[in-house]
Short mmCIF file of C-alpha atoms and ligand atoms in Angstrom, two decimals:
data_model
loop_
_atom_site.label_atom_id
_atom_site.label_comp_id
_atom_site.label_asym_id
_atom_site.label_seq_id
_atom_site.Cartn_x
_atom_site.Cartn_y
_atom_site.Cartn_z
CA UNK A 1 136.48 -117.92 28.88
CA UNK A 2 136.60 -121.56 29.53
CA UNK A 3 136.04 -122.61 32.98
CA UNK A 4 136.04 -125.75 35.06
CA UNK A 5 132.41 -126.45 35.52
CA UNK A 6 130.66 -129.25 35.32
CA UNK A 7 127.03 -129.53 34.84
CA UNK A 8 124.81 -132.88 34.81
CA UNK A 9 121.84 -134.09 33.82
CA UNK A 10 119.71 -137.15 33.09
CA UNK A 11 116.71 -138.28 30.64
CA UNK A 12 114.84 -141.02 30.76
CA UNK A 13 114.03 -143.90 27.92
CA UNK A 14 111.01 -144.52 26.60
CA UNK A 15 108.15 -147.09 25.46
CA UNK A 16 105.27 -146.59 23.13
CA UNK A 17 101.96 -148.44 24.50
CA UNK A 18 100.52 -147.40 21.33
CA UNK A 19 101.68 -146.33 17.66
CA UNK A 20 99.07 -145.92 15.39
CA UNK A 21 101.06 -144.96 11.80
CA UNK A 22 99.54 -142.59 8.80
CA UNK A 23 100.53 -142.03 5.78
CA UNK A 24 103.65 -141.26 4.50
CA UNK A 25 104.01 -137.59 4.30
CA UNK A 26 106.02 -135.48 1.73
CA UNK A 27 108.64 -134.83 4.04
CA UNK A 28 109.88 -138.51 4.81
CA UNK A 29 107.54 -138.68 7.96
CA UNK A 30 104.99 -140.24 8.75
CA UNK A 31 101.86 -138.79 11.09
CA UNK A 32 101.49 -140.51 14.10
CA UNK A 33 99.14 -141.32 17.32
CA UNK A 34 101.41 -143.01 19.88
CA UNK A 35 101.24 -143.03 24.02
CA UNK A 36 104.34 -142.48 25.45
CA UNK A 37 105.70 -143.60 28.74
CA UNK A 38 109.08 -142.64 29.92
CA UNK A 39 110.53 -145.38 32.09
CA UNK A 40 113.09 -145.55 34.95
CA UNK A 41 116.09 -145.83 32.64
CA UNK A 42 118.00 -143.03 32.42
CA UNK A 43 121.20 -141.60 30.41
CA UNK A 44 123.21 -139.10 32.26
CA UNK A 45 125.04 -136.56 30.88
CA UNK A 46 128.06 -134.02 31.46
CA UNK A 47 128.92 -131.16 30.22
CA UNK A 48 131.88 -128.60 30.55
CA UNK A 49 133.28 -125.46 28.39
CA UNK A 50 135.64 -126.50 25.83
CA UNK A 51 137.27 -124.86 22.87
CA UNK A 52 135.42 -126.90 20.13
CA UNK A 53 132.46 -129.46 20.47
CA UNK A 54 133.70 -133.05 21.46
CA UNK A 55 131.87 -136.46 23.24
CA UNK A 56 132.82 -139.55 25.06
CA UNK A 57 130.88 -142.37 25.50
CA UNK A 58 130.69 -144.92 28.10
CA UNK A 59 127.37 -147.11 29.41
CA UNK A 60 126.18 -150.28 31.06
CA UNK A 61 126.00 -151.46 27.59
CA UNK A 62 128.19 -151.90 24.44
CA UNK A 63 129.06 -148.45 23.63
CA UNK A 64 130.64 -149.20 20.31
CA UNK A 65 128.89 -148.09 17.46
CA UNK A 66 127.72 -145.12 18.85
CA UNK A 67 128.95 -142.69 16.27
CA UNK A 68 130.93 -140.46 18.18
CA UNK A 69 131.41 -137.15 15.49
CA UNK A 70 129.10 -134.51 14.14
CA UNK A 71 126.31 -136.59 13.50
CA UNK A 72 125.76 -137.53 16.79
CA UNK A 73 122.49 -135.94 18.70
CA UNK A 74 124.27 -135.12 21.50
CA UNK A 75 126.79 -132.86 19.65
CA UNK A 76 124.21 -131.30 17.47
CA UNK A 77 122.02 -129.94 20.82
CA UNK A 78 125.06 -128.64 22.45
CA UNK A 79 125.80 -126.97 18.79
CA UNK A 80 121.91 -125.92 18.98
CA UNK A 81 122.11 -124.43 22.33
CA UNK A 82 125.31 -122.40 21.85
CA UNK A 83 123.81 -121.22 18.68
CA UNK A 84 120.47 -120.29 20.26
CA UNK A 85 122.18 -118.71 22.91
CA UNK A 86 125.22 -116.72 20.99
CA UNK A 87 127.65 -119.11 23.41
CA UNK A 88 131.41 -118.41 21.72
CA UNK A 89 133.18 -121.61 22.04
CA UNK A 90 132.37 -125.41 22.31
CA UNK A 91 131.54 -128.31 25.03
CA UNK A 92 132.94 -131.63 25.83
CA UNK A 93 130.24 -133.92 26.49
CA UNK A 94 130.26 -137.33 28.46
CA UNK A 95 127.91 -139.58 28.31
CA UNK A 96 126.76 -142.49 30.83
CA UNK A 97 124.03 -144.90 28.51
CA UNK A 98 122.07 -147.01 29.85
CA UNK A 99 119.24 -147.43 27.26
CA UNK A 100 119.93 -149.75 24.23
CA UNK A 101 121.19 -148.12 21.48
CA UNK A 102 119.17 -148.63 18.22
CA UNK A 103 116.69 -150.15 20.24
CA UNK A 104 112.90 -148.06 19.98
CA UNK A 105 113.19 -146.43 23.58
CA UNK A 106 115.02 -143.08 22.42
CA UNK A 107 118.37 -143.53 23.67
CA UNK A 108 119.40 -141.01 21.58
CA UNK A 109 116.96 -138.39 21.91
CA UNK A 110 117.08 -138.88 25.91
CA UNK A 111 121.09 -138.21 24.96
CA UNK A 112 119.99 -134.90 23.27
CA UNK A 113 117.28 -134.07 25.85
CA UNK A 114 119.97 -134.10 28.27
CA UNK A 115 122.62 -132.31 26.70
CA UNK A 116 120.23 -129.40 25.79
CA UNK A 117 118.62 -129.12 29.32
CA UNK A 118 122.86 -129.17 30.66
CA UNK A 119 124.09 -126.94 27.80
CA UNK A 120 121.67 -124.58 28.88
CA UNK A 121 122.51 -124.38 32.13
CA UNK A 122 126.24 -124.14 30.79
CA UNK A 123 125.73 -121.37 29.05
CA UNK A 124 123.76 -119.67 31.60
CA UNK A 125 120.09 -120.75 31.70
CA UNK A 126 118.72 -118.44 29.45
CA UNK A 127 115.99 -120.84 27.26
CA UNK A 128 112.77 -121.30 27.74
CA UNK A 129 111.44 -124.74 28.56
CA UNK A 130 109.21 -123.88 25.42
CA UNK A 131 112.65 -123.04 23.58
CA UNK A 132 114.22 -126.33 24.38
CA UNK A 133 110.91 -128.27 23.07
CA UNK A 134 111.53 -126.40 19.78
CA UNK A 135 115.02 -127.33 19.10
CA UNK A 136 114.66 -130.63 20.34
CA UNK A 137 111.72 -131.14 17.84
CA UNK A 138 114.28 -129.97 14.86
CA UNK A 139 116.72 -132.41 16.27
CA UNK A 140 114.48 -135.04 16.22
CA UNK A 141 110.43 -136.60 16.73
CA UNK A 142 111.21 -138.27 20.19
CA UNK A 143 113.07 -135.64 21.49
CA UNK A 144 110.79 -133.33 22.92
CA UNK A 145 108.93 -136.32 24.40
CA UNK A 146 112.39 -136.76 26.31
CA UNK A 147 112.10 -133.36 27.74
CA UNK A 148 108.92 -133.46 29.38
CA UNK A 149 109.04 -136.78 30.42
CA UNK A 150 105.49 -138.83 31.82
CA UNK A 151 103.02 -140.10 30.11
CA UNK A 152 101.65 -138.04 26.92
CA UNK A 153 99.79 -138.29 24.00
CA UNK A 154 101.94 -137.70 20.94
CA UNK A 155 100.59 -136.70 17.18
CA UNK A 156 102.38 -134.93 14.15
CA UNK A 157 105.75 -136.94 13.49
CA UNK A 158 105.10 -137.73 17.14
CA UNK A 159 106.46 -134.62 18.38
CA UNK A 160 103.10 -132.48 19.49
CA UNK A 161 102.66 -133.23 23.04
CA UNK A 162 100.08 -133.29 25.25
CA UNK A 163 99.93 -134.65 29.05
CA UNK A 164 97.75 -138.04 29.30
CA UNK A 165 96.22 -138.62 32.45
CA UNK A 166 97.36 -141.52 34.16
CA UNK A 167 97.19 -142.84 37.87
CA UNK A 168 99.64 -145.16 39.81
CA UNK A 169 103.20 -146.76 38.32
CA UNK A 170 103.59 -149.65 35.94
CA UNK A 171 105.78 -152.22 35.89
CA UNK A 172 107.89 -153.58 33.15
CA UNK A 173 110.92 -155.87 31.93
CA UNK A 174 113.09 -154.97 29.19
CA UNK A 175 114.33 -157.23 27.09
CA UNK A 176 117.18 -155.50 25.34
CA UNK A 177 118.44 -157.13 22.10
CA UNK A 178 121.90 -158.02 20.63
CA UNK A 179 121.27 -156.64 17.33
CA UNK A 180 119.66 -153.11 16.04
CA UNK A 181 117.58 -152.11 14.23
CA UNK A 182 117.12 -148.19 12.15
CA UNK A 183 113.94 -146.09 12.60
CA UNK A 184 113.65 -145.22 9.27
CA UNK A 185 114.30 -149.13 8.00
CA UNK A 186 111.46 -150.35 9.85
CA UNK A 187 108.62 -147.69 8.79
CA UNK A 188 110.24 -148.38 5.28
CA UNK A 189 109.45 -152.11 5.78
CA UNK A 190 105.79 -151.11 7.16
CA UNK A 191 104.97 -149.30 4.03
CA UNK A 192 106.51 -151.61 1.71
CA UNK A 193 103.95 -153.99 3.64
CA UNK A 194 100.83 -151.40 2.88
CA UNK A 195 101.85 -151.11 -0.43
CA UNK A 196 101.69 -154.71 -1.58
CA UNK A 197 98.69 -155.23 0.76
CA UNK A 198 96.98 -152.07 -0.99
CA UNK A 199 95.04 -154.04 -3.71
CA UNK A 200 93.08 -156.26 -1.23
CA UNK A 201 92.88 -153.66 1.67
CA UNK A 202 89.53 -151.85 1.18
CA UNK A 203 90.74 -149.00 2.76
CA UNK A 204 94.36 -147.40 2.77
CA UNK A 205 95.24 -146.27 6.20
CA UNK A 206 95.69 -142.62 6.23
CA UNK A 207 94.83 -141.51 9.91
CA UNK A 208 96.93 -142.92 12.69
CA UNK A 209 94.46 -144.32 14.95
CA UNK A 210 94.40 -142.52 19.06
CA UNK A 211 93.79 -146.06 21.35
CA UNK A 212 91.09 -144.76 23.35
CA UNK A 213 91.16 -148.45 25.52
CA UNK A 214 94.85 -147.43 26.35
CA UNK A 215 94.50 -143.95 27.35
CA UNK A 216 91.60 -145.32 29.61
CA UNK A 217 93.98 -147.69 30.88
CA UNK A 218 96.87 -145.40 31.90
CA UNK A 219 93.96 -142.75 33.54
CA UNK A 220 92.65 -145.65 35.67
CA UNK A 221 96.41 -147.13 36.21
CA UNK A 222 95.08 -150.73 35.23
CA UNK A 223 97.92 -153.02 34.06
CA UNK A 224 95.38 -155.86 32.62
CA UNK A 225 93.49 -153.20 30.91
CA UNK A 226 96.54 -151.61 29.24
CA UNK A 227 97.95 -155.44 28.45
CA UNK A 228 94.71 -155.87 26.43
CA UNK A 229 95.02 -152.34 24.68
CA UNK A 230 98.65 -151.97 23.55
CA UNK A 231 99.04 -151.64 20.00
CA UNK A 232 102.41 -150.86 18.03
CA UNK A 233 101.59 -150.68 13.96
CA UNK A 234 105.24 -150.86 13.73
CA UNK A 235 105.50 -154.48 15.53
CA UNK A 236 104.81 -156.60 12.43
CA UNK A 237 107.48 -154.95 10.45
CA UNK A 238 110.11 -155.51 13.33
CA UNK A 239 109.46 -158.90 13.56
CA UNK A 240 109.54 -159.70 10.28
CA UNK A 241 112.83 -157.82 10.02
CA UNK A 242 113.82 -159.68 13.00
CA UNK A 243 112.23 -162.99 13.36
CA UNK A 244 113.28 -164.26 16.70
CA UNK A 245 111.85 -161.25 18.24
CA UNK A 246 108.70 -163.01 18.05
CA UNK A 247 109.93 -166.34 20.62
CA UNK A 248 111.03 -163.60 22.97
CA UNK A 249 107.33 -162.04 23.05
CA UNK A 250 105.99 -165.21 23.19
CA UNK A 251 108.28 -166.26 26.12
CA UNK A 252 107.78 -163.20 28.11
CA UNK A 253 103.96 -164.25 28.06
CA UNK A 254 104.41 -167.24 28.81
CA UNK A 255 106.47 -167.24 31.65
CA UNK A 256 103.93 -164.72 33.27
CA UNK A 257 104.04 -161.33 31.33
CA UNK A 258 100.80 -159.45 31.38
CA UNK A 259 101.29 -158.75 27.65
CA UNK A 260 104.73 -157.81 25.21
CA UNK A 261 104.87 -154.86 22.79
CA UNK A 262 107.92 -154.26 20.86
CA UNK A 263 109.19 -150.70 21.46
CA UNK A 264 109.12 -148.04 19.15
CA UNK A 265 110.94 -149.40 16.47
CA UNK A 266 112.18 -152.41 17.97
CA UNK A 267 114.01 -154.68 18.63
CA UNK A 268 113.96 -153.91 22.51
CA UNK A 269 110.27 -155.93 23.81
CA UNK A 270 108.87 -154.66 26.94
CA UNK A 271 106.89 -156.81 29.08
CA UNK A 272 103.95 -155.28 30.91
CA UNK A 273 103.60 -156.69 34.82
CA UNK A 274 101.11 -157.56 36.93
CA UNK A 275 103.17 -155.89 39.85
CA UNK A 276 106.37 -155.50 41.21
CA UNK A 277 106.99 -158.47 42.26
CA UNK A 278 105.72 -160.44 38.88
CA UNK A 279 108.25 -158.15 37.69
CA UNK A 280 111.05 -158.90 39.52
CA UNK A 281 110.04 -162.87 39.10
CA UNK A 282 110.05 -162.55 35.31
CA UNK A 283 113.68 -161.05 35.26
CA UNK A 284 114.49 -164.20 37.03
CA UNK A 285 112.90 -166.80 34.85
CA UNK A 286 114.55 -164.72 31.40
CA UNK A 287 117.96 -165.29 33.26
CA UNK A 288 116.97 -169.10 33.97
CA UNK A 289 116.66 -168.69 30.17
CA UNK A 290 120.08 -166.80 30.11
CA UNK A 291 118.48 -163.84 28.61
CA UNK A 292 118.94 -160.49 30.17
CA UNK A 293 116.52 -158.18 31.08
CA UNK A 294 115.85 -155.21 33.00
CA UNK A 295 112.98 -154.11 35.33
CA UNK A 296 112.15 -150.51 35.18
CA UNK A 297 108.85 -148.88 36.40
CA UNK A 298 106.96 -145.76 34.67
CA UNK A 299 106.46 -143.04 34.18
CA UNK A 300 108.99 -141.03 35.56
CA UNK A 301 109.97 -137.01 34.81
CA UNK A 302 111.92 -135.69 32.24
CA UNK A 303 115.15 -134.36 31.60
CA UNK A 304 116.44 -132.62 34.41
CA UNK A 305 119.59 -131.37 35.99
CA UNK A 306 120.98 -133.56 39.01
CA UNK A 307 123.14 -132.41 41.61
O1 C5P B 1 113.06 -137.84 13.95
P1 C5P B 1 114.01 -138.98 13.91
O2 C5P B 1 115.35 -138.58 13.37
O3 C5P B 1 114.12 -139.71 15.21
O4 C5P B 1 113.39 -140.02 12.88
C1 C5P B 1 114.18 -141.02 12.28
C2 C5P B 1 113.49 -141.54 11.03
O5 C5P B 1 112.34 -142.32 11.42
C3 C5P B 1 112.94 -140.50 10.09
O6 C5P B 1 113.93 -140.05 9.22
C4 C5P B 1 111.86 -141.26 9.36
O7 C5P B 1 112.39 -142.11 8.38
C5 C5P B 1 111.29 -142.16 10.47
N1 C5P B 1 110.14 -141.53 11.11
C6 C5P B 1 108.93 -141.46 10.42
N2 C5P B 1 107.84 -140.84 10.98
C7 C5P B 1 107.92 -140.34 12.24
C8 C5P B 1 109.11 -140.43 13.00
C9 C5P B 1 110.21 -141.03 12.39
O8 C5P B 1 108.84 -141.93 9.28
N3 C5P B 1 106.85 -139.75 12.75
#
Protein backbone atom coordinates (compact mmCIF):
# COMPACT_ATOMS: atom_id res chain seq x y z
CA UNK A 1 0.00 0.00 0.00
CA UNK A 2 1.29 3.37 -0.83
CA UNK A 3 0.92 5.92 1.76
CA UNK A 4 1.55 9.60 2.26
CA UNK A 5 4.64 9.65 4.35
CA UNK A 6 7.38 11.48 4.18
CA UNK A 7 10.64 10.68 5.69
CA UNK A 8 13.95 12.95 5.72
CA UNK A 9 17.27 12.80 6.16
CA UNK A 10 20.65 14.49 5.71
CA UNK A 11 24.51 13.49 5.08
CA UNK A 12 27.21 15.42 5.24
CA UNK A 13 30.22 16.13 2.52
CA UNK A 14 33.45 15.31 2.94
CA UNK A 15 37.34 16.23 2.73
CA UNK A 16 40.33 13.98 2.68
CA UNK A 17 43.33 15.51 4.90
CA UNK A 18 45.23 12.68 3.62
CA UNK A 19 45.17 10.13 0.55
CA UNK A 20 47.97 8.04 0.38
CA UNK A 21 47.27 5.79 -3.11
CA UNK A 22 48.56 1.94 -3.77
CA UNK A 23 48.64 0.11 -6.42
CA UNK A 24 46.24 -0.53 -8.83
CA UNK A 25 44.38 -3.58 -7.91
CA UNK A 26 42.77 -6.24 -10.25
CA UNK A 27 39.48 -5.02 -9.68
CA UNK A 28 39.84 -1.31 -11.03
CA UNK A 29 40.63 -0.02 -7.41
CA UNK A 30 43.11 1.14 -5.96
CA UNK A 31 44.12 0.50 -1.96
CA UNK A 32 44.06 3.42 -0.05
CA UNK A 33 45.12 5.27 3.40
CA UNK A 34 43.08 8.49 3.54
CA UNK A 35 41.67 10.64 6.79
CA UNK A 36 38.37 11.60 6.39
CA UNK A 37 36.54 14.54 7.78
CA UNK A 38 32.92 15.09 7.17
CA UNK A 39 32.16 18.79 7.10
CA UNK A 40 29.09 20.98 7.84
CA UNK A 41 27.65 20.64 4.34
CA UNK A 42 24.93 18.62 4.10
CA UNK A 43 22.44 17.07 1.31
CA UNK A 44 18.99 16.40 2.49
CA UNK A 45 16.88 13.98 1.32
CA UNK A 46 13.08 12.83 0.99
CA UNK A 47 11.56 10.01 0.57
CA UNK A 48 7.89 8.70 0.10
CA UNK A 49 6.16 5.28 -1.23
CA UNK A 50 5.67 5.30 -4.83
CA UNK A 51 4.72 2.74 -7.42
CA UNK A 52 8.16 2.59 -9.21
CA UNK A 53 11.59 4.25 -8.22
CA UNK A 54 11.82 8.00 -9.38
CA UNK A 55 14.17 11.35 -8.20
CA UNK A 56 14.10 15.06 -8.40
CA UNK A 57 16.77 17.20 -7.98
CA UNK A 58 17.10 20.62 -6.76
CA UNK A 59 20.28 22.41 -4.72
CA UNK A 60 22.05 25.63 -3.90
CA UNK A 61 24.02 24.75 -6.86
CA UNK A 62 23.63 23.93 -10.62
CA UNK A 63 21.67 20.84 -10.52
CA UNK A 64 21.97 20.06 -14.18
CA UNK A 65 23.97 17.28 -15.02
CA UNK A 66 23.06 15.30 -12.29
CA UNK A 67 21.94 12.21 -14.10
CA UNK A 68 18.62 11.80 -12.94
CA UNK A 69 17.75 7.76 -14.12
CA UNK A 70 18.95 4.39 -12.98
CA UNK A 71 22.39 5.17 -12.67
CA UNK A 72 22.02 7.54 -10.18
CA UNK A 73 23.24 6.55 -6.39
CA UNK A 74 20.39 7.71 -4.93
CA UNK A 75 18.02 5.42 -6.94
CA UNK A 76 20.23 2.44 -6.67
CA UNK A 77 20.14 2.60 -2.44
CA UNK A 78 16.48 3.04 -2.40
CA UNK A 79 16.50 -0.10 -5.02
CA UNK A 80 19.12 -1.69 -2.40
CA UNK A 81 17.03 -1.13 0.57
CA UNK A 82 13.70 -2.37 -0.84
CA UNK A 83 15.58 -5.32 -2.04
CA UNK A 84 17.28 -5.97 1.30
CA UNK A 85 14.19 -5.52 2.95
CA UNK A 86 11.55 -7.52 0.51
CA UNK A 87 9.74 -3.77 0.21
CA UNK A 88 7.02 -4.43 -2.89
CA UNK A 89 6.90 -1.24 -4.70
CA UNK A 90 9.15 1.86 -5.37
CA UNK A 91 10.11 5.50 -3.84
CA UNK A 92 10.16 8.96 -5.14
CA UNK A 93 13.13 10.62 -3.96
CA UNK A 94 13.90 14.46 -3.64
CA UNK A 95 16.87 15.74 -3.25
CA UNK A 96 18.17 19.21 -1.70
CA UNK A 97 22.33 19.40 -2.83
CA UNK A 98 24.37 21.42 -1.46
CA UNK A 99 27.82 19.81 -2.05
CA UNK A 100 29.44 20.28 -5.54
CA UNK A 101 28.72 17.77 -7.76
CA UNK A 102 31.81 16.05 -9.33
CA UNK A 103 33.74 17.82 -6.97
CA UNK A 104 35.98 15.16 -4.38
CA UNK A 105 33.66 15.77 -1.23
CA UNK A 106 31.11 12.78 -1.94
CA UNK A 107 28.13 14.53 -2.97
CA UNK A 108 26.95 11.57 -4.25
CA UNK A 109 27.63 9.07 -1.77
CA UNK A 110 26.25 11.59 1.05
CA UNK A 111 23.05 11.40 -1.63
CA UNK A 112 23.09 7.55 -1.18
CA UNK A 113 23.95 7.64 2.56
CA UNK A 114 20.88 9.51 2.94
CA UNK A 115 18.51 7.77 0.91
CA UNK A 116 19.49 4.38 2.52
CA UNK A 117 19.35 5.67 6.19
CA UNK A 118 15.43 7.31 4.89
CA UNK A 119 14.50 4.23 2.81
CA UNK A 120 15.00 2.34 5.76
CA UNK A 121 13.01 4.06 7.86
CA UNK A 122 10.38 3.96 4.89
CA UNK A 123 10.21 0.65 4.79
CA UNK A 124 10.09 0.15 8.40
CA UNK A 125 13.51 0.32 10.10
CA UNK A 126 14.42 -3.05 9.93
CA UNK A 127 18.54 -2.80 8.90
CA UNK A 128 21.18 -2.86 10.87
CA UNK A 129 23.49 0.12 11.03
CA UNK A 130 26.09 -2.71 10.14
CA UNK A 131 23.62 -3.64 7.15
CA UNK A 132 23.52 -0.17 5.77
CA UNK A 133 27.57 0.03 5.90
CA UNK A 134 27.45 -3.09 3.69
CA UNK A 135 25.29 -1.94 0.95
CA UNK A 136 26.61 1.35 0.96
CA UNK A 137 30.15 -0.17 0.47
CA UNK A 138 28.67 -2.15 -2.80
CA UNK A 139 27.25 1.13 -3.89
CA UNK A 140 30.27 2.79 -3.61
CA UNK A 141 34.07 3.48 -1.56
CA UNK A 142 32.88 6.84 0.08
CA UNK A 143 29.71 5.75 0.98
CA UNK A 144 29.99 4.11 4.10
CA UNK A 145 32.28 6.95 5.21
CA UNK A 146 28.95 9.05 4.64
CA UNK A 147 27.13 6.93 7.07
CA UNK A 148 29.14 7.20 10.01
CA UNK A 149 30.14 10.51 9.60
CA UNK A 150 33.41 12.17 11.89
CA UNK A 151 36.63 11.80 11.50
CA UNK A 152 38.01 8.13 10.51
CA UNK A 153 40.73 6.41 9.20
CA UNK A 154 39.87 4.78 5.90
CA UNK A 155 41.92 1.71 4.10
CA UNK A 156 40.81 -0.96 1.43
CA UNK A 157 39.23 1.07 -1.61
CA UNK A 158 38.74 3.49 1.26
CA UNK A 159 35.78 1.86 2.54
CA UNK A 160 37.13 -0.03 5.96
CA UNK A 161 36.49 2.35 8.66
CA UNK A 162 37.78 3.01 11.73
CA UNK A 163 37.09 6.10 14.25
CA UNK A 164 40.28 8.55 14.45
CA UNK A 165 40.61 10.36 17.49
CA UNK A 166 40.34 13.89 17.18
CA UNK A 167 39.68 16.88 19.65
CA UNK A 168 38.01 20.33 19.00
CA UNK A 169 36.39 21.63 15.37
CA UNK A 170 38.26 22.85 12.34
CA UNK A 171 37.65 25.41 10.23
CA UNK A 172 37.58 25.54 6.51
CA UNK A 173 36.60 27.43 3.14
CA UNK A 174 35.47 25.73 0.18
CA UNK A 175 36.27 26.75 -2.89
CA UNK A 176 33.83 25.01 -5.18
CA UNK A 177 34.76 24.94 -8.90
CA UNK A 178 32.90 25.63 -12.22
CA UNK A 179 34.03 22.63 -13.93
CA UNK A 180 34.24 18.70 -12.81
CA UNK A 181 36.15 16.49 -12.72
CA UNK A 182 35.55 12.06 -12.70
CA UNK A 183 37.02 9.89 -9.90
CA UNK A 184 38.12 7.37 -11.99
CA UNK A 185 39.82 10.06 -14.67
CA UNK A 186 41.98 11.43 -12.13
CA UNK A 187 43.48 8.08 -10.48
CA UNK A 188 43.79 7.15 -14.28
CA UNK A 189 45.92 10.33 -14.76
CA UNK A 190 47.93 9.43 -11.36
CA UNK A 191 48.95 6.13 -12.69
CA UNK A 192 49.61 7.15 -16.09
CA UNK A 193 52.03 9.57 -14.04
CA UNK A 194 53.69 6.38 -12.03
CA UNK A 195 53.97 4.62 -15.03
CA UNK A 196 56.14 6.95 -17.06
CA UNK A 197 57.93 7.97 -13.81
CA UNK A 198 58.56 4.08 -13.13
CA UNK A 199 62.04 3.86 -14.83
CA UNK A 200 63.69 6.57 -12.64
CA UNK A 201 61.60 5.91 -9.41
CA UNK A 202 63.69 3.45 -7.34
CA UNK A 203 60.84 2.18 -5.81
CA UNK A 204 57.19 1.64 -7.22
CA UNK A 205 54.67 2.69 -4.69
CA UNK A 206 52.66 -0.20 -3.64
CA UNK A 207 51.48 0.62 0.02
CA UNK A 208 49.37 3.70 0.51
CA UNK A 209 51.16 5.51 3.10
CA UNK A 210 48.85 6.17 6.90
CA UNK A 211 50.08 10.16 7.75
CA UNK A 212 50.94 9.55 11.21
CA UNK A 213 51.72 13.75 11.56
CA UNK A 214 47.96 14.13 10.53
CA UNK A 215 46.30 11.71 12.69
CA UNK A 216 48.42 13.41 15.52
CA UNK A 217 47.08 16.53 14.39
CA UNK A 218 43.32 15.79 14.38
CA UNK A 219 43.88 13.85 18.13
CA UNK A 220 45.45 17.08 19.48
CA UNK A 221 42.85 19.38 17.32
CA UNK A 222 45.91 21.55 16.06
CA UNK A 223 45.08 23.43 12.83
CA UNK A 224 48.96 24.48 12.13
CA UNK A 225 49.94 20.98 12.77
CA UNK A 226 47.38 19.45 10.38
CA UNK A 227 48.24 22.50 7.69
CA UNK A 228 51.82 21.10 7.75
CA UNK A 229 50.65 17.34 7.47
CA UNK A 230 47.96 17.22 4.76
CA UNK A 231 48.83 15.17 1.94
CA UNK A 232 46.48 14.21 -1.12
CA UNK A 233 48.59 11.75 -3.73
CA UNK A 234 45.80 12.55 -5.96
CA UNK A 235 46.53 16.54 -5.97
CA UNK A 236 49.21 16.52 -8.69
CA UNK A 237 47.04 14.69 -11.09
CA UNK A 238 44.08 17.22 -10.52
CA UNK A 239 46.04 20.00 -11.16
CA UNK A 240 47.57 18.96 -13.99
CA UNK A 241 44.14 17.98 -15.32
CA UNK A 242 43.06 21.28 -14.23
CA UNK A 243 45.70 23.86 -14.23
CA UNK A 244 44.16 26.88 -12.69
CA UNK A 245 43.39 24.90 -9.69
CA UNK A 246 46.82 25.58 -8.73
CA UNK A 247 46.34 29.93 -8.58
CA UNK A 248 43.34 29.14 -6.44
CA UNK A 249 45.62 27.11 -3.83
CA UNK A 250 48.07 29.51 -4.08
CA UNK A 251 45.59 32.40 -3.45
CA UNK A 252 43.87 30.81 -0.60
CA UNK A 253 47.46 30.84 1.08
CA UNK A 254 48.15 33.80 0.37
CA UNK A 255 45.42 35.72 1.42
CA UNK A 256 45.74 33.94 4.91
CA UNK A 257 44.86 30.16 4.54
CA UNK A 258 46.63 27.95 6.99
CA UNK A 259 47.32 25.52 4.11
CA UNK A 260 45.02 24.20 0.70
CA UNK A 261 44.49 20.53 -0.20
CA UNK A 262 42.47 19.68 -3.14
CA UNK A 263 39.62 17.32 -2.14
CA UNK A 264 39.35 13.90 -2.95
CA UNK A 265 39.49 14.01 -6.46
CA UNK A 266 39.27 17.54 -7.02
CA UNK A 267 38.55 20.15 -8.30
CA UNK A 268 36.79 21.54 -5.04
CA UNK A 269 40.21 23.10 -2.74
CA UNK A 270 39.60 23.39 0.86
CA UNK A 271 41.37 25.86 2.83
CA UNK A 272 42.38 24.94 6.36
CA UNK A 273 41.83 28.07 9.05
CA UNK A 274 43.45 29.36 11.72
CA UNK A 275 39.93 29.95 13.41
CA UNK A 276 36.65 31.03 12.84
CA UNK A 277 37.08 34.17 12.28
CA UNK A 278 40.27 33.74 9.71
CA UNK A 279 37.64 31.77 8.21
CA UNK A 280 35.01 33.94 7.83
CA UNK A 281 37.77 36.79 6.68
CA UNK A 282 39.04 34.53 3.89
CA UNK A 283 35.44 34.05 2.40
CA UNK A 284 35.54 37.74 2.22
CA UNK A 285 38.80 38.41 0.52
CA UNK A 286 37.83 35.23 -2.30
CA UNK A 287 34.62 37.40 -2.93
CA UNK A 288 36.86 40.71 -3.16
CA UNK A 289 38.36 38.31 -5.76
CA UNK A 290 34.76 37.45 -7.01
CA UNK A 291 35.29 33.88 -6.26
CA UNK A 292 32.83 32.04 -4.16
CA UNK A 293 33.42 30.10 -1.35
CA UNK A 294 31.91 28.51 1.51
CA UNK A 295 32.87 28.21 5.23
CA UNK A 296 31.99 24.99 6.81
CA UNK A 297 33.47 23.58 10.10
CA UNK A 298 34.26 19.70 10.88
CA UNK A 299 33.63 17.09 11.72
CA UNK A 300 30.16 16.70 12.08
CA UNK A 301 27.84 13.20 12.37
CA UNK A 302 26.63 11.17 9.80
CA UNK A 303 23.65 10.43 8.01
CA UNK A 304 20.78 10.75 10.06
CA UNK A 305 17.07 11.22 9.99
CA UNK A 306 15.79 14.90 10.78
CA UNK A 307 12.54 15.78 12.00
O1 LIG B 1 33.53 3.60 -5.55
P1 LIG B 1 33.29 4.73 -6.49
O2 LIG B 1 32.23 4.40 -7.49
O3 LIG B 1 33.04 6.04 -5.81
O4 LIG B 1 34.65 4.92 -7.30
C1 LIG B 1 34.67 5.60 -8.53
C2 LIG B 1 35.94 5.22 -9.29
O5 LIG B 1 37.08 5.82 -8.64
C3 LIG B 1 36.27 3.75 -9.35
O6 LIG B 1 35.59 3.13 -10.40
C4 LIG B 1 37.77 3.77 -9.59
O7 LIG B 1 38.07 4.07 -10.92
C5 LIG B 1 38.20 4.97 -8.74
N1 LIG B 1 38.62 4.54 -7.40
C6 LIG B 1 39.83 3.86 -7.25
N2 LIG B 1 40.22 3.41 -6.01
C7 LIG B 1 39.47 3.68 -4.92
C8 LIG B 1 38.25 4.40 -5.02
C9 LIG B 1 37.86 4.81 -6.29
O8 LIG B 1 40.54 3.63 -8.23
N3 LIG B 1 39.87 3.23 -3.74
Amino acid sequence: MVTDRVVRAKAPGKINVFLGVGALRSDGYHDLATGFLAVSLFETVEVRAADTFSLEVSGSLDVSTVPLGETNLAIRAARAVAEALGASGGAHIRIDKNVPIAGGMGGGSADAAATLVACNELWGGGLSRDRLLELGAELGADVPFALTGGVALGTDRGDKLSPALHRGSMHWVLVPSDGELSTPVVFHELDKHRWKQQGELERVVTQPIVSVGALQALRHGDARMLAETMHNDLQAAALRLMPRLVGTLELGERMGALAGIVSGSGPTCAFLCEDESSARQLVEDFADQSIASVQVTSPVAGARLID
